[in-house]
């Protein structure tokens, strides 16, 4: 089942503002907002950290890949978890149904914004530092992105304004 690319998917590191920017953008565009982490929790009946604790990182990534690749929405802003980029089928599907936007945040900003990694349900291999995770993920985000927004020094509202004007310019998306 193929859909038009009438959705926007926001990817980026945990704490990059996918949910914050996503809700504002959805309101501005008159779109729905889909927080895939919440969809996962609803479908699995468990918190992300519980899924990771019970199934391990690989088990969680399988669940995340499955749920993202089966996501069928229209006129929505989609905010998947930061680790969605490890799911090849999920990313192929999201690229098919949406314009993928990478919310780029510096490592220092990520470190400043992030709270408890376990509570946030962040997939971090044993012994891996946040810096190593950042270095591992950035090339994925860059390769999947149709658009990259550098968030350095920008408030969420400014990011939404910039993104909206890019969408209008590049894709004829009118708001």
PDB file of C-alpha atoms in Angstrom, residues 22-91:
ATOM      1  CA  UNK A  22       6.401  18.453  15.773  1.00  0.00           C
ATOM      2  CA  UNK A  23       3.384  19.588  17.804  1.00  0.00           C
ATOM      3  CA  UNK A  24       3.923  23.243  16.837  1.00  0.00           C
ATOM      4  CA  UNK A  25       4.421  22.364  13.168  1.00  0.00           C
ATOM      5  CA  UNK A  26       1.321  20.141  13.126  1.00  0.00           C
ATOM      6  CA  UNK A  27      -0.760  22.955  14.619  1.00  0.00           C
ATOM      7  CA  UNK A  28       0.613  25.448  12.107  1.00  0.00           C
ATOM      8  CA  UNK A  29      -0.077  23.123   9.146  1.00  0.00           C
ATOM      9  CA  UNK A  30      -3.400  21.759  10.401  1.00  0.00           C
ATOM     10  CA  UNK A  31      -1.859  18.269  10.471  1.00  0.00           C
ATOM     11  CA  UNK A  32      -2.129  15.480  13.035  1.00  0.00           C
ATOM     12  CA  UNK A  33       0.831  14.805  15.299  1.00  0.00           C
ATOM     13  CA  UNK A  34       2.072  11.228  15.763  1.00  0.00           C
ATOM     14  CA  UNK A  35       4.580  10.511  18.555  1.00  0.00           C
ATOM     15  CA  UNK A  36       5.734   7.032  17.574  1.00  0.00           C
ATOM     16  CA  UNK A  37       7.175   6.336  21.039  1.00  0.00           C
ATOM     17  CA  UNK A  38       3.637   6.690  22.411  1.00  0.00           C
ATOM     18  CA  UNK A  39       2.273   4.476  19.605  1.00  0.00           C
ATOM     19  CA  UNK A  40       4.870   1.831  20.571  1.00  0.00           C
ATOM     20  CA  UNK A  41       3.908   2.063  24.262  1.00  0.00           C
ATOM     21  CA  UNK A  42       0.194   1.779  23.413  1.00  0.00           C
ATOM     22  CA  UNK A  43       0.658  -1.177  21.050  1.00  0.00           C
ATOM     23  CA  UNK A  44       3.047  -3.022  23.358  1.00  0.00           C
ATOM     24  CA  UNK A  45       1.295  -2.084  26.625  1.00  0.00           C
ATOM     25  CA  UNK A  46       4.636  -1.149  28.213  1.00  0.00           C
ATOM     26  CA  UNK A  47       6.887   1.865  28.688  1.00  0.00           C
ATOM     27  CA  UNK A  48       9.874   2.107  26.340  1.00  0.00           C
ATOM     28  CA  UNK A  49      12.276   1.526  29.226  1.00  0.00           C
ATOM     29  CA  UNK A  50      10.327  -1.651  30.146  1.00  0.00           C
ATOM     30  CA  UNK A  51      10.541  -2.971  26.585  1.00  0.00           C
ATOM     31  CA  UNK A  52      14.312  -2.300  26.577  1.00  0.00           C
ATOM     32  CA  UNK A  53      14.723  -3.908  30.027  1.00  0.00           C
ATOM     33  CA  UNK A  54      12.755  -7.010  28.991  1.00  0.00           C
ATOM     34  CA  UNK A  55      13.846  -7.452  25.364  1.00  0.00           C
ATOM     35  CA  UNK A  56      17.218  -5.719  25.276  1.00  0.00           C
ATOM     36  CA  UNK A  57      18.267  -3.056  22.794  1.00  0.00           C
ATOM     37  CA  UNK A  58      17.963  -5.382  19.791  1.00  0.00           C
ATOM     38  CA  UNK A  59      14.485  -6.500  20.824  1.00  0.00           C
ATOM     39  CA  UNK A  60      13.388  -2.898  21.236  1.00  0.00           C
ATOM     40  CA  UNK A  61      14.853  -1.947  17.847  1.00  0.00           C
ATOM     41  CA  UNK A  62      12.860  -4.786  16.237  1.00  0.00           C
ATOM     42  CA  UNK A  63       9.636  -3.496  17.819  1.00  0.00           C
ATOM     43  CA  UNK A  64      10.468   0.074  16.786  1.00  0.00           C
ATOM     44  CA  UNK A  65      11.257  -0.989  13.213  1.00  0.00           C
ATOM     45  CA  UNK A  66       8.032  -3.024  12.934  1.00  0.00           C
ATOM     46  CA  UNK A  67       5.741  -0.310  14.269  1.00  0.00           C
ATOM     47  CA  UNK A  68       7.317   2.464  12.172  1.00  0.00           C
ATOM     48  CA  UNK A  69       7.210   0.415   8.966  1.00  0.00           C
ATOM     49  CA  UNK A  70       3.503  -0.294   9.554  1.00  0.00           C
ATOM     50  CA  UNK A  71       2.613   3.343  10.239  1.00  0.00           C
ATOM     51  CA  UNK A  72      -0.095   4.488   7.832  1.00  0.00           C
ATOM     52  CA  UNK A  73      -1.073   8.088   8.351  1.00  0.00           C
ATOM     53  CA  UNK A  74      -1.883  11.065   6.167  1.00  0.00           C
ATOM     54  CA  UNK A  75      -1.301  14.798   6.647  1.00  0.00           C
ATOM     55  CA  UNK A  76       0.658  14.117   9.813  1.00  0.00           C
ATOM     56  CA  UNK A  77       3.855  15.254  11.463  1.00  0.00           C
ATOM     57  CA  UNK A  78       5.582  12.053  12.623  1.00  0.00           C
ATOM     58  CA  UNK A  79       8.092  12.053  15.484  1.00  0.00           C
ATOM     59  CA  UNK A  80       9.763   8.634  15.792  1.00  0.00           C
ATOM     60  CA  UNK A  81      12.342   7.799  18.440  1.00  0.00           C
ATOM     61  CA  UNK A  82      15.947   8.778  17.770  1.00  0.00           C
ATOM     62  CA  UNK A  83      16.941   5.154  17.147  1.00  0.00           C
ATOM     63  CA  UNK A  84      14.466   4.674  14.260  1.00  0.00           C
ATOM     64  CA  UNK A  85      17.383   5.215  11.869  1.00  0.00           C
ATOM     65  CA  UNK A  86      18.682   1.732  12.724  1.00  0.00           C
ATOM     66  CA  UNK A  87      15.528   0.213  11.188  1.00  0.00           C
ATOM     67  CA  UNK A  88      16.091  -0.028   7.439  1.00  0.00           C
ATOM     68  CA  UNK A  89      12.492  -1.000   6.628  1.00  0.00           C
ATOM     69  CA  UNK A  90      11.116   1.666   8.947  1.00  0.00           C
ATOM     70  CA  UNK A  91      13.195   4.384   7.304  1.00  0.00           C
TER      71      UNK A  91
END
